[in-house]
Amino acid sequence: MKKIKNISAKTILLIGGMVLGFTGCSEDDDNPNTGEPIITSQSLKMDLSQFQKEDAGVFMQAFYWDVEPIGGWYDQVASEIEEWANAGVNRIWLPSPSKGASGEFSMGYDPMDYFDVGEFSQRGSENVETRFGSRQELEDLIQKAHANDIEVIADVVMGHNSGGGLQANPFRGGAEVFTLFNEENGNASGKFNRNFDHFHPNGVVDADEEALFFPETDLSHAVPYVQEWLWGRDDSVAEFYRSLGFDGWRFDYVKSFAPKWVTAWNDKVGGFSVGENFDGNQQVLKDWVDASGSAAFDFACFYRLDETLDRANDLTALGDAGNMLRKLDPSNAVTFTANHDTEKDPNPDNRISYGKKLLAYSYILTHDGYPTVFYLDYQAFKGQLNTLIEIYNTLAVGDVEIIEANKDEYIMKRSGSGDNPGLILYMNISGQTKQRTVQTNWAGKQLVDYTDNSRATPTADAQGNATLSAPPGSYTVWSITKE
C-alpha cells in the first residue's frame, strides 16, 4: 500500500469517531442545567428509510486475493450475509467456483474442470474441495443469500484454461501444449473434454479474438463444440452454474474473446452480467457495453479517482464531461474503488491508497452508476461505508450537477425526485477545513451532514444559498433536516 506523510482520511475519521463517542448526544440526552433535550446534528436527521429507492442496493465483491481460511471461505461469507443484507447489499460476487489447476490454492482464475466445484479428486490430490469449500457449502451459501434477498454472481472465466495434459498441436508446428483435458488430465468430471482443436489456433477462423490472455491455452469460442459446452447445451457450463443457484455473471478478462459470446451466454441463461474490460478509456468501455449488451466495470472512473486523489492530488479532472463510463452510460456502469487485482498490484498507479479510500467511496456512493464495495474495504471502514450505502440507497437520486471541481474541492449536487430532497457531496483533499457558499434546491431549509463528518447545521437563504463545509482530507454529504 502507498504510504502518505499527512494524516490519512481513515485516521481523521477514526479520531472524529472517538470525539463523537465522547461528546455526541442523542435526542434522549438531557441538558443537566435545564433538563431539556439537547439538540444535536444527529437529532436533526431525517429517517432515510422513507426514501428507499426501488432499485436500491450495492454490489459486494465477497472475496480478495488468497482468501483464508482455505476450504472455509463459503462458510465465512455465509456468516456475513445477514449483516450485508441489513447494510443494503443486493448482490454479491463470488470467485470462479470451478476447480483450478493449483487445486486447494487456486483462486479460480486457472480453470481446469468447469464441472468440479468441490466434488472430485484431481491430479492425484485426495482433497476434493476448492480453496473456497465444497459444492454443498457453496449451495448452502447461495440459499442463505437468496433467503436474505441477495443475488449471487459467479465469476465466469471462459477465456483461458490451465492444468491440461501435454499434446502436440499441429497448428503450432507440432509444439507440445497443455491442451488435453479428459478424465486422466484435469477433467475428472468427464464433461467438456478438450484438446488442441478447441484452442488457438485451429481449423476454424476466429480472427476477431485478438487480445489472447494465454495464446496457447485460450479457448476458441468460434468452435461450435466450445460454444455448445460453455452455454449452448442443456447441460452446459452456464446451465450447470444456474443449477447451483447463481443469478448472474461476472465475465473475466473480456478482451480475450468477442463481446458476441457474452451476448450468446446471456441470451441462453439470462441474469445480471458485468464484464471486466480492463481499460481506462471510457469509449472503449462504452463500445464493449453496446456490443455485448452487458454492463461493465467502470475502469475509467477508477483510474480518474486514482489520478485525482493520489497521482495528481488535484480534483479538477472529476469535473470533466465524459471521462468515465458512468457519465456516458450510468445504467451500465459498475463503479468500484478496489478489487482483488488492484489490491495486489505492486504498481501504486493501479490502486487507490488506503488513506484515500473513503473519499473514493464517497464519490461512487453518491453518484449514478452501480457501486461495488470491496470485501477488505468493508472490513476496514464498516461504519463509514454503512452510512454511505444508506445514503446511496436513499438520497442519491436525480440529475447529477457538478457545482465545483478545483485542486482541493469537488462539490456535486443530486437534484432529488418528488419528496426526496437529494444531496450535495463536498470532497476536500486539502490539509485544512474548506467551506463554500453554493446554490442548493433547499431555500429556507436547515441542512445537516448525513455522514457526521461535520457538526455544522447551516440554513439556506430564500434563494437557496448555503455555506457548506468539509473537514481536511475528508467529505460531507448534505441534505435537509427533518421537519
Tab-separated table of C-alpha atoms in Angstrom:
chain	number	residue	atom	x	y	z
A	1	MET	CA	0.000	0.000	0.000
A	2	LYS	CA	1.061	3.563	-0.577
A	3	LYS	CA	2.373	5.499	2.382
A	4	ILE	CA	1.344	9.097	2.955
A	5	LYS	CA	3.044	11.667	5.104
A	6	ASN	CA	-0.063	13.521	6.214
A	7	ILE	CA	-2.767	12.145	8.454
A	8	SER	CA	-4.928	9.803	6.399
A	9	ALA	CA	-8.646	10.160	5.853
A	10	LYS	CA	-9.131	6.988	7.868
A	11	THR	CA	-7.195	8.415	10.807
A	12	ILE	CA	-9.200	11.625	10.664
A	13	LEU	CA	-12.456	9.673	10.654
A	14	LEU	CA	-11.330	7.429	13.492
A	15	ILE	CA	-10.381	10.462	15.578
A	16	GLY	CA	-13.685	12.063	14.682
A	17	GLY	CA	-15.485	8.906	15.703
A	18	MET	CA	-13.723	8.947	19.086
A	19	VAL	CA	-14.721	12.568	19.584
A	20	LEU	CA	-18.314	11.763	18.683
A	21	GLY	CA	-18.226	8.863	21.076
A	22	PHE	CA	-17.221	11.122	23.968
A	23	THR	CA	-19.163	14.273	23.155
A	24	GLY	CA	-22.092	13.255	20.961
A	25	CYS	CA	-25.586	13.341	22.383
A	26	SER	CA	-28.738	11.621	21.288
A	27	GLU	CA	-32.219	13.109	21.291
A	28	ASP	CA	-32.780	11.470	24.664
A	29	ASP	CA	-29.810	13.166	26.349
A	30	ASP	CA	-30.827	15.985	28.675
A	31	ASN	CA	-29.033	19.234	29.412
A	32	PRO	CA	-28.009	18.876	33.092
A	33	ASN	CA	-28.695	22.596	33.673
A	34	THR	CA	-32.194	22.817	32.195
A	35	GLY	CA	-33.391	19.230	31.920
A	36	GLU	CA	-34.367	19.921	28.301
A	37	PRO	CA	-33.252	17.615	25.422
A	38	ILE	CA	-30.043	18.792	23.737
A	39	ILE	CA	-30.475	19.466	20.016
A	40	THR	CA	-27.614	17.904	18.012
A	41	SER	CA	-26.941	17.361	14.349
A	42	GLN	CA	-27.791	13.690	14.914
A	43	SER	CA	-31.241	14.544	16.220
A	44	LEU	CA	-31.953	16.736	13.188
A	45	LYS	CA	-31.581	13.989	10.616
A	46	MET	CA	-34.498	12.638	8.630
A	47	ASP	CA	-35.397	8.968	8.759
A	48	LEU	CA	-33.848	7.987	5.433
A	49	SER	CA	-35.805	4.734	5.167
A	50	GLN	CA	-38.741	6.744	3.816
A	51	PHE	CA	-36.695	7.440	0.677
A	52	GLN	CA	-35.637	3.862	-0.119
A	53	LYS	CA	-35.122	3.654	-3.897
A	54	GLU	CA	-36.861	0.998	-5.959
A	55	ASP	CA	-33.511	-0.082	-7.381
A	56	ALA	CA	-31.696	0.201	-4.043
A	57	GLY	CA	-28.691	-1.980	-3.448
A	58	VAL	CA	-24.945	-2.139	-3.871
A	59	PHE	CA	-22.639	-4.866	-5.150
A	60	MET	CA	-20.265	-6.620	-2.731
A	61	GLN	CA	-17.102	-8.279	-4.032
A	62	ALA	CA	-17.157	-11.073	-1.486
A	63	PHE	CA	-13.515	-12.142	-1.690
A	64	TYR	CA	-9.953	-10.900	-2.005
A	65	TRP	CA	-6.794	-12.492	-3.387
A	66	ASP	CA	-5.701	-15.637	-1.467
A	67	VAL	CA	-8.660	-15.702	0.905
A	68	GLU	CA	-8.367	-17.553	4.186
A	69	PRO	CA	-9.260	-19.999	5.579
A	70	ILE	CA	-8.576	-22.463	2.770
A	71	GLY	CA	-11.627	-24.646	2.351
A	72	GLY	CA	-13.754	-22.413	4.564
A	73	TRP	CA	-14.459	-19.290	2.541
A	74	TYR	CA	-18.028	-20.137	1.571
A	75	ASP	CA	-18.880	-20.621	5.238
A	76	GLN	CA	-17.161	-17.346	6.120
A	77	VAL	CA	-19.198	-15.445	3.538
A	78	ALA	CA	-22.386	-17.158	4.706
A	79	SER	CA	-21.733	-15.905	8.232
A	80	GLU	CA	-21.762	-12.293	6.949
A	81	ILE	CA	-24.785	-12.439	4.628
A	82	GLU	CA	-27.341	-11.100	7.093
A	83	GLU	CA	-25.111	-8.177	8.037
A	84	TRP	CA	-24.605	-7.253	4.392
A	85	ALA	CA	-28.316	-7.524	3.655
A	86	ASN	CA	-29.094	-5.190	6.555
A	87	ALA	CA	-26.469	-2.743	5.263
A	88	GLY	CA	-28.130	-2.550	1.832
A	89	VAL	CA	-26.210	-5.044	-0.321
A	90	ASN	CA	-28.358	-6.655	-3.016
A	91	ARG	CA	-25.753	-8.729	-4.902
A	92	ILE	CA	-22.523	-10.492	-4.001
A	93	TRP	CA	-19.795	-11.541	-6.418
A	94	LEU	CA	-18.134	-14.858	-5.649
A	95	PRO	CA	-14.850	-16.093	-7.160
A	96	SER	CA	-14.885	-18.598	-10.000
A	97	PRO	CA	-16.321	-21.750	-8.400
A	98	SER	CA	-14.681	-24.347	-10.686
A	99	LYS	CA	-11.616	-26.397	-9.794
A	100	GLY	CA	-8.372	-24.753	-10.872
A	101	ALA	CA	-5.013	-26.215	-11.814
A	102	SER	CA	-3.489	-25.233	-8.464
A	103	GLY	CA	-6.150	-27.142	-6.556
A	104	GLU	CA	-6.815	-26.002	-2.996
A	105	PHE	CA	-4.569	-22.975	-3.543
A	106	SER	CA	-6.397	-21.825	-6.678
A	107	MET	CA	-8.330	-18.562	-6.694
A	108	GLY	CA	-10.316	-19.867	-9.667
A	109	TYR	CA	-8.506	-17.992	-12.419
A	110	ASP	CA	-6.696	-21.103	-13.689
A	111	PRO	CA	-9.845	-23.075	-14.608
A	112	MET	CA	-9.370	-26.754	-15.306
A	113	ASP	CA	-12.624	-28.665	-14.737
A	114	TYR	CA	-15.658	-26.403	-15.084
A	115	PHE	CA	-17.950	-29.055	-13.603
A	116	ASP	CA	-15.902	-29.677	-10.464
A	117	VAL	CA	-16.959	-27.174	-7.810
A	118	GLY	CA	-15.598	-29.222	-4.928
A	119	GLU	CA	-16.617	-32.813	-5.643
A	120	PHE	CA	-13.752	-34.627	-7.387
A	121	SER	CA	-10.205	-35.641	-6.623
A	122	GLN	CA	-7.983	-34.191	-9.339
A	123	ARG	CA	-4.372	-34.679	-10.424
A	124	GLY	CA	-3.508	-37.124	-7.658
A	125	SER	CA	-4.770	-34.973	-4.805
A	126	GLU	CA	-7.066	-36.525	-2.218
A	127	ASN	CA	-8.601	-33.138	-1.473
A	128	VAL	CA	-11.893	-32.629	-3.296
A	129	GLU	CA	-12.775	-29.126	-2.105
A	130	THR	CA	-11.779	-25.943	-3.891
A	131	ARG	CA	-9.981	-23.212	-1.970
A	132	PHE	CA	-13.434	-21.898	-1.056
A	133	GLY	CA	-15.109	-25.114	0.104
A	134	SER	CA	-17.331	-27.925	-1.101
A	135	ARG	CA	-20.251	-27.925	-3.507
A	136	GLN	CA	-22.644	-28.358	-0.576
A	137	GLU	CA	-21.168	-25.349	1.211
A	138	LEU	CA	-21.493	-23.298	-1.978
A	139	GLU	CA	-25.138	-24.263	-2.425
A	140	ASP	CA	-25.849	-23.569	1.264
A	141	LEU	CA	-24.305	-20.105	0.898
A	142	ILE	CA	-26.375	-19.319	-2.187
A	143	GLN	CA	-29.526	-20.491	-0.452
A	144	LYS	CA	-28.805	-18.265	2.540
A	145	ALA	CA	-28.135	-15.286	0.273
A	146	HIS	CA	-31.441	-15.820	-1.518
A	147	ALA	CA	-33.254	-16.042	1.826
A	148	ASN	CA	-31.895	-12.572	2.549
A	149	ASP	CA	-32.862	-11.159	-0.882
A	150	ILE	CA	-29.284	-11.120	-2.167
A	151	GLU	CA	-28.431	-12.358	-5.650
A	152	VAL	CA	-25.212	-14.317	-6.146
A	153	ILE	CA	-22.967	-13.579	-9.117
A	154	ALA	CA	-20.497	-16.184	-10.417
A	155	ASP	CA	-17.109	-15.259	-11.821
A	156	VAL	CA	-17.056	-16.791	-15.308
A	157	VAL	CA	-13.543	-17.492	-16.622
A	158	MET	CA	-14.235	-18.715	-20.140
A	159	GLY	CA	-11.233	-17.237	-21.914
A	160	HIS	CA	-8.254	-19.296	-20.768
A	161	ASN	CA	-7.705	-22.771	-19.291
A	162	SER	CA	-4.931	-24.335	-17.205
A	163	GLY	CA	-3.837	-27.751	-15.987
A	164	GLY	CA	-4.381	-29.976	-19.025
A	165	GLY	CA	-2.061	-32.683	-20.289
A	166	LEU	CA	0.641	-32.121	-22.892
A	167	GLN	CA	-0.097	-32.896	-26.537
A	168	ALA	CA	1.419	-31.966	-29.869
A	169	ASN	CA	-0.514	-29.213	-31.648
A	170	PRO	CA	-0.230	-29.415	-35.450
A	171	PHE	CA	-1.489	-25.852	-35.718
A	172	ARG	CA	1.600	-24.770	-33.759
A	173	GLY	CA	4.057	-26.735	-35.861
A	174	GLY	CA	3.816	-29.788	-33.639
A	175	ALA	CA	4.824	-27.944	-30.471
A	176	GLU	CA	3.589	-29.537	-27.272
A	177	VAL	CA	0.979	-27.549	-25.370
A	178	PHE	CA	-1.148	-28.213	-22.271
A	179	THR	CA	-4.455	-28.597	-24.065
A	180	LEU	CA	-5.527	-32.194	-23.323
A	181	PHE	CA	-8.382	-32.196	-20.813
A	182	ASN	CA	-10.006	-35.571	-20.072
A	183	GLU	CA	-10.691	-37.806	-17.087
A	184	GLU	CA	-6.984	-38.524	-16.662
A	185	ASN	CA	-5.831	-34.978	-17.358
A	186	GLY	CA	-7.509	-32.330	-15.218
A	187	ASN	CA	-11.137	-33.049	-16.087
A	188	ALA	CA	-12.328	-35.697	-13.656
A	189	SER	CA	-15.986	-34.779	-14.217
A	190	GLY	CA	-15.672	-36.103	-17.787
A	191	LYS	CA	-17.720	-33.204	-19.128
A	192	PHE	CA	-16.399	-30.765	-21.716
A	193	ASN	CA	-13.295	-32.769	-22.581
A	194	ARG	CA	-10.946	-30.655	-24.701
A	195	ASN	CA	-7.937	-30.956	-26.975
A	196	PHE	CA	-5.883	-28.708	-29.271
A	197	ASP	CA	-8.812	-28.363	-31.705
A	198	HIS	CA	-10.594	-26.200	-29.135
A	199	PHE	CA	-7.817	-23.672	-28.554
A	200	HIS	CA	-5.924	-21.108	-30.635
A	201	PRO	CA	-5.053	-21.553	-33.469
A	202	ASN	CA	-7.256	-24.255	-35.001
A	203	GLY	CA	-9.094	-25.148	-38.188
A	204	VAL	CA	-11.780	-22.522	-37.598
A	205	VAL	CA	-11.017	-18.894	-38.412
A	206	ASP	CA	-11.726	-16.610	-35.458
A	207	ALA	CA	-9.658	-13.535	-36.121
A	208	ASP	CA	-11.999	-11.313	-34.086
A	209	GLU	CA	-10.471	-12.647	-30.883
A	210	GLU	CA	-7.271	-10.675	-30.708
A	211	ALA	CA	-6.110	-9.971	-27.140
A	212	LEU	CA	-5.477	-13.532	-26.009
A	213	PHE	CA	-4.510	-13.965	-22.365
A	214	PHE	CA	-2.566	-17.224	-22.723
A	215	PRO	CA	-2.331	-17.748	-26.516
A	216	GLU	CA	-1.561	-21.490	-26.258
A	217	THR	CA	-4.426	-22.276	-23.880
A	218	ASP	CA	-7.121	-19.703	-24.660
A	219	LEU	CA	-10.359	-21.353	-25.740
A	220	SER	CA	-11.559	-20.619	-29.268
A	221	HIS	CA	-15.197	-19.633	-28.929
A	222	ALA	CA	-15.685	-19.781	-32.701
A	223	VAL	CA	-15.501	-23.587	-32.464
A	224	PRO	CA	-19.105	-24.877	-32.227
A	225	TYR	CA	-18.130	-27.585	-29.707
A	226	VAL	CA	-16.786	-24.899	-27.340
A	227	GLN	CA	-19.925	-22.794	-27.709
A	228	GLU	CA	-22.152	-25.784	-27.019
A	229	TRP	CA	-20.330	-26.830	-23.862
A	230	LEU	CA	-19.937	-23.323	-22.456
A	231	TRP	CA	-23.528	-22.152	-22.924
A	232	GLY	CA	-25.422	-23.888	-25.755
A	233	ARG	CA	-26.292	-27.324	-24.341
A	234	ASP	CA	-28.899	-28.003	-21.694
A	235	ASP	CA	-26.060	-29.414	-19.585
A	236	SER	CA	-23.577	-26.643	-20.450
A	237	VAL	CA	-21.323	-24.810	-18.009
A	238	ALA	CA	-23.801	-21.916	-17.946
A	239	GLU	CA	-26.727	-24.206	-17.157
A	240	PHE	CA	-24.658	-26.026	-14.511
A	241	TYR	CA	-23.887	-22.730	-12.788
A	242	ARG	CA	-27.575	-21.866	-12.981
A	243	SER	CA	-28.444	-25.202	-11.364
A	244	LEU	CA	-26.171	-24.329	-8.431
A	245	GLY	CA	-28.303	-21.240	-7.854
A	246	PHE	CA	-26.205	-18.467	-9.389
A	247	ASP	CA	-28.238	-15.466	-10.520
A	248	GLY	CA	-25.764	-13.717	-12.807
A	249	TRP	CA	-22.280	-13.453	-14.179
A	250	ARG	CA	-19.053	-11.503	-13.949
A	251	PHE	CA	-17.081	-12.212	-17.129
A	252	ASP	CA	-13.327	-12.314	-16.575
A	253	TYR	CA	-10.919	-10.550	-18.955
A	254	VAL	CA	-13.359	-9.986	-21.812
A	255	LYS	CA	-10.615	-8.618	-24.072
A	256	SER	CA	-9.677	-12.228	-24.909
A	257	PHE	CA	-12.950	-13.058	-26.685
A	258	ALA	CA	-15.547	-11.274	-28.772
A	259	PRO	CA	-18.434	-9.481	-26.999
A	260	LYS	CA	-20.927	-11.508	-29.039
A	261	TRP	CA	-20.073	-14.555	-26.932
A	262	VAL	CA	-21.187	-12.696	-23.804
A	263	THR	CA	-24.419	-11.883	-25.611
A	264	ALA	CA	-24.854	-15.549	-26.517
A	265	TRP	CA	-24.271	-16.700	-22.928
A	266	ASN	CA	-26.744	-14.147	-21.560
A	267	ASP	CA	-29.347	-14.965	-24.211
A	268	LYS	CA	-29.212	-18.610	-23.145
A	269	VAL	CA	-29.327	-18.288	-19.348
A	270	GLY	CA	-30.191	-14.655	-18.575
A	271	GLY	CA	-29.406	-12.851	-15.343
A	272	PHE	CA	-27.413	-9.784	-14.383
A	273	SER	CA	-23.988	-9.592	-16.006
A	274	VAL	CA	-20.913	-7.390	-15.904
A	275	GLY	CA	-17.677	-7.618	-17.871
A	276	GLU	CA	-14.103	-6.992	-16.795
A	277	ASN	CA	-12.825	-4.856	-19.647
A	278	PHE	CA	-9.564	-3.726	-18.057
A	279	ASP	CA	-9.318	-0.394	-19.864
A	280	GLY	CA	-9.259	3.201	-18.631
A	281	ASN	CA	-10.710	4.604	-21.855
A	282	GLN	CA	-14.395	5.341	-21.323
A	283	GLN	CA	-15.221	4.998	-25.028
A	284	VAL	CA	-13.639	1.537	-25.186
A	285	LEU	CA	-15.872	0.528	-22.276
A	286	LYS	CA	-18.953	2.072	-23.874
A	287	ASP	CA	-18.278	0.330	-27.203
A	288	TRP	CA	-17.970	-3.015	-25.416
A	289	VAL	CA	-21.209	-2.435	-23.487
A	290	ASP	CA	-23.020	-1.630	-26.730
A	291	ALA	CA	-21.596	-4.704	-28.478
A	292	SER	CA	-22.224	-7.179	-25.646
A	293	GLY	CA	-25.431	-5.849	-24.122
A	294	SER	CA	-23.814	-6.279	-20.706
A	295	ALA	CA	-22.792	-3.815	-18.013
A	296	ALA	CA	-19.068	-3.222	-17.467
A	297	PHE	CA	-16.860	-2.314	-14.557
A	298	ASP	CA	-16.061	1.376	-14.851
A	299	PHE	CA	-12.271	1.252	-15.009
A	300	ALA	CA	-12.309	4.779	-16.422
A	301	CYS	CA	-13.946	6.029	-13.213
A	302	PHE	CA	-11.488	4.009	-11.116
A	303	TYR	CA	-8.462	5.492	-12.862
A	304	ARG	CA	-9.874	9.051	-12.670
A	305	LEU	CA	-10.305	8.632	-8.928
A	306	ASP	CA	-6.799	7.211	-8.551
A	307	GLU	CA	-5.386	10.010	-10.681
A	308	THR	CA	-7.153	12.845	-8.879
A	309	LEU	CA	-6.866	11.539	-5.323
A	310	ASP	CA	-3.342	10.114	-5.476
A	311	ARG	CA	-1.190	10.780	-8.510
A	312	ALA	CA	-2.159	14.392	-9.258
A	313	ASN	CA	-3.588	15.268	-5.843
A	314	ASP	CA	-5.946	17.516	-7.798
A	315	LEU	CA	-9.723	17.022	-8.089
A	316	THR	CA	-10.181	19.224	-11.160
A	317	ALA	CA	-10.442	16.301	-13.592
A	318	LEU	CA	-13.522	14.979	-11.778
A	319	GLY	CA	-15.395	17.859	-13.367
A	320	ASP	CA	-14.546	16.839	-16.949
A	321	ALA	CA	-17.510	15.719	-19.005
A	322	GLY	CA	-17.497	12.209	-20.415
A	323	ASN	CA	-14.285	10.867	-18.868
A	324	MET	CA	-15.999	7.897	-17.209
A	325	LEU	CA	-18.405	5.187	-18.339
A	326	ARG	CA	-20.870	6.353	-15.678
A	327	LYS	CA	-21.048	9.714	-17.457
A	328	LEU	CA	-21.693	8.100	-20.849
A	329	ASP	CA	-23.954	5.247	-19.744
A	330	PRO	CA	-24.697	5.266	-15.992
A	331	SER	CA	-27.180	2.399	-16.142
A	332	ASN	CA	-24.440	0.063	-17.415
A	333	ALA	CA	-21.545	1.375	-15.315
A	334	VAL	CA	-20.495	-0.753	-12.331
A	335	THR	CA	-18.273	1.563	-10.317
A	336	PHE	CA	-15.611	0.457	-7.830
A	337	THR	CA	-12.636	1.686	-5.816
A	338	ALA	CA	-10.743	-1.609	-5.463
A	339	ASN	CA	-10.829	-5.254	-6.478
A	340	HIS	CA	-8.755	-8.395	-5.978
A	341	ASP	CA	-6.369	-7.413	-8.795
A	342	THR	CA	-5.812	-3.760	-7.906
A	343	GLU	CA	-5.183	-4.513	-4.248
A	344	LYS	CA	-2.303	-6.887	-5.004
A	345	ASP	CA	-0.816	-4.777	-7.793
A	346	PRO	CA	2.664	-3.534	-6.785
A	347	ASN	CA	2.260	-0.526	-9.085
A	348	PRO	CA	0.894	2.322	-6.931
A	349	ASP	CA	-0.658	3.884	-10.040
A	350	ASN	CA	-3.054	0.948	-10.282
A	351	ARG	CA	-4.657	1.266	-6.877
A	352	ILE	CA	-6.194	3.922	-4.671
A	353	SER	CA	-4.191	4.425	-1.494
A	354	TYR	CA	-5.630	3.326	1.824
A	355	GLY	CA	-5.878	6.861	3.166
A	356	LYS	CA	-7.971	7.987	0.181
A	357	LYS	CA	-10.360	5.025	0.063
A	358	LEU	CA	-13.242	6.700	1.872
A	359	LEU	CA	-13.006	9.767	-0.342
A	360	ALA	CA	-13.292	7.458	-3.349
A	361	TYR	CA	-16.257	5.661	-1.812
A	362	SER	CA	-17.958	8.966	-1.038
A	363	TYR	CA	-17.799	9.616	-4.790
A	364	ILE	CA	-19.170	6.309	-6.107
A	365	LEU	CA	-21.797	6.022	-3.352
A	366	THR	CA	-23.352	9.398	-4.131
A	367	HIS	CA	-23.139	9.457	-7.951
A	368	ASP	CA	-25.054	7.427	-10.527
A	369	GLY	CA	-23.806	4.015	-11.606
A	370	TYR	CA	-23.987	0.748	-9.659
A	371	PRO	CA	-21.323	0.857	-6.906
A	372	THR	CA	-19.211	-2.075	-5.741
A	373	VAL	CA	-17.814	-2.439	-2.233
A	374	PHE	CA	-14.621	-4.498	-1.874
A	375	TYR	CA	-14.624	-7.048	0.963
A	376	LEU	CA	-11.422	-5.864	2.669
A	377	ASP	CA	-12.510	-2.237	2.453
A	378	TYR	CA	-15.782	-3.100	4.128
A	379	GLN	CA	-13.920	-4.795	6.960
A	380	ALA	CA	-11.706	-1.729	7.416
A	381	PHE	CA	-14.361	1.005	7.127
A	382	LYS	CA	-17.594	-0.744	8.033
A	383	GLY	CA	-19.275	2.082	9.937
A	384	GLN	CA	-18.494	4.788	7.394
A	385	LEU	CA	-19.398	2.557	4.460
A	386	ASN	CA	-22.702	1.525	6.019
A	387	THR	CA	-23.561	5.231	6.266
A	388	LEU	CA	-22.599	5.880	2.647
A	389	ILE	CA	-24.502	2.800	1.462
A	390	GLU	CA	-27.620	4.067	3.242
A	391	ILE	CA	-27.172	7.455	1.572
A	392	TYR	CA	-26.747	5.804	-1.842
A	393	ASN	CA	-29.876	3.706	-1.355
A	394	THR	CA	-31.994	6.710	-0.366
A	395	LEU	CA	-30.842	10.259	-1.125
A	396	ALA	CA	-28.649	9.612	-4.196
A	397	VAL	CA	-31.351	10.276	-6.776
A	398	GLY	CA	-31.946	12.795	-9.516
A	399	ASP	CA	-29.725	14.546	-12.006
A	400	VAL	CA	-26.030	14.988	-11.241
A	401	GLU	CA	-24.796	18.590	-11.314
A	402	ILE	CA	-21.164	19.466	-10.649
A	403	ILE	CA	-21.032	22.693	-8.672
A	404	GLU	CA	-17.251	22.978	-8.212
A	405	ALA	CA	-14.165	20.997	-9.228
A	406	ASN	CA	-10.800	22.512	-8.399
A	407	LYS	CA	-7.490	21.337	-6.991
A	408	ASP	CA	-8.739	20.840	-3.438
A	409	GLU	CA	-12.509	20.642	-3.717
A	410	TYR	CA	-15.188	18.714	-5.552
A	411	ILE	CA	-18.836	19.596	-4.917
A	412	MET	CA	-21.701	17.750	-6.601
A	413	LYS	CA	-25.480	18.026	-6.300
A	414	ARG	CA	-28.141	15.350	-6.865
A	415	SER	CA	-31.442	17.043	-7.675
A	416	GLY	CA	-33.690	14.590	-5.853
A	417	SER	CA	-37.110	13.473	-7.051
A	418	GLY	CA	-40.587	14.166	-5.752
A	419	ASP	CA	-40.433	14.264	-1.949
A	420	ASN	CA	-36.832	13.034	-1.997
A	421	PRO	CA	-34.622	16.119	-1.440
A	422	GLY	CA	-31.444	14.677	-2.944
A	423	LEU	CA	-27.990	15.565	-1.612
A	424	ILE	CA	-24.808	17.584	-2.009
A	425	LEU	CA	-21.410	15.899	-1.786
A	426	TYR	CA	-18.428	18.012	-0.684
A	427	MET	CA	-14.971	16.408	-1.050
A	428	ASN	CA	-11.911	18.202	0.360
A	429	ILE	CA	-8.385	16.837	-0.124
A	430	SER	CA	-6.552	19.840	1.341
A	431	GLY	CA	-4.949	19.972	4.761
A	432	GLN	CA	-7.474	22.433	6.174
A	433	THR	CA	-11.233	22.742	6.513
A	434	LYS	CA	-12.857	24.169	3.400
A	435	GLN	CA	-16.179	25.983	3.090
A	436	ARG	CA	-18.047	27.406	0.151
A	437	THR	CA	-21.399	29.080	-0.425
A	438	VAL	CA	-23.323	27.074	-3.019
A	439	GLN	CA	-26.728	27.164	-4.686
A	440	THR	CA	-28.953	24.424	-3.269
A	441	ASN	CA	-32.507	23.342	-4.045
A	442	TRP	CA	-33.454	23.883	-0.414
A	443	ALA	CA	-34.491	27.523	0.033
A	444	GLY	CA	-35.096	28.354	3.688
A	445	LYS	CA	-34.230	24.848	4.865
A	446	GLN	CA	-31.827	23.852	7.625
A	447	LEU	CA	-29.174	21.374	6.489
A	448	VAL	CA	-27.159	18.622	8.136
A	449	ASP	CA	-24.257	16.389	7.149
A	450	TYR	CA	-25.530	12.815	6.978
A	451	THR	CA	-22.011	11.356	7.335
A	452	ASP	CA	-21.352	13.032	10.731
A	453	ASN	CA	-18.033	14.390	9.487
A	454	SER	CA	-19.319	17.903	10.249
A	455	ARG	CA	-21.436	19.142	13.157
A	456	ALA	CA	-22.478	22.327	11.331
A	457	THR	CA	-26.187	22.918	10.694
A	458	PRO	CA	-26.351	25.767	8.144
A	459	THR	CA	-29.611	27.211	6.865
A	460	ALA	CA	-30.151	28.058	3.185
A	461	ASP	CA	-31.387	31.563	2.485
A	462	ALA	CA	-34.505	32.459	0.489
A	463	GLN	CA	-32.620	31.911	-2.774
A	464	GLY	CA	-31.287	28.522	-1.660
A	465	ASN	CA	-27.738	29.692	-0.976
A	466	ALA	CA	-25.998	27.895	1.886
A	467	THR	CA	-22.442	27.820	3.220
A	468	LEU	CA	-21.297	24.218	3.356
A	469	SER	CA	-18.007	22.810	4.626
A	470	ALA	CA	-15.838	19.701	4.632
A	471	PRO	CA	-13.032	18.752	7.043
A	472	PRO	CA	-9.440	18.369	5.795
A	473	GLY	CA	-8.841	15.215	3.772
A	474	SER	CA	-12.464	14.179	4.132
A	475	TYR	CA	-16.003	14.631	2.818
A	476	THR	CA	-19.506	15.622	3.837
A	477	VAL	CA	-22.909	14.745	2.374
A	478	TRP	CA	-25.569	17.381	2.967
A	479	SER	CA	-29.339	17.291	2.820
A	480	ILE	CA	-32.242	18.862	4.682
A	481	THR	CA	-33.181	18.211	8.290
A	482	LYS	CA	-36.415	16.629	9.363
A	483	GLU	CA	-39.431	18.909	9.692
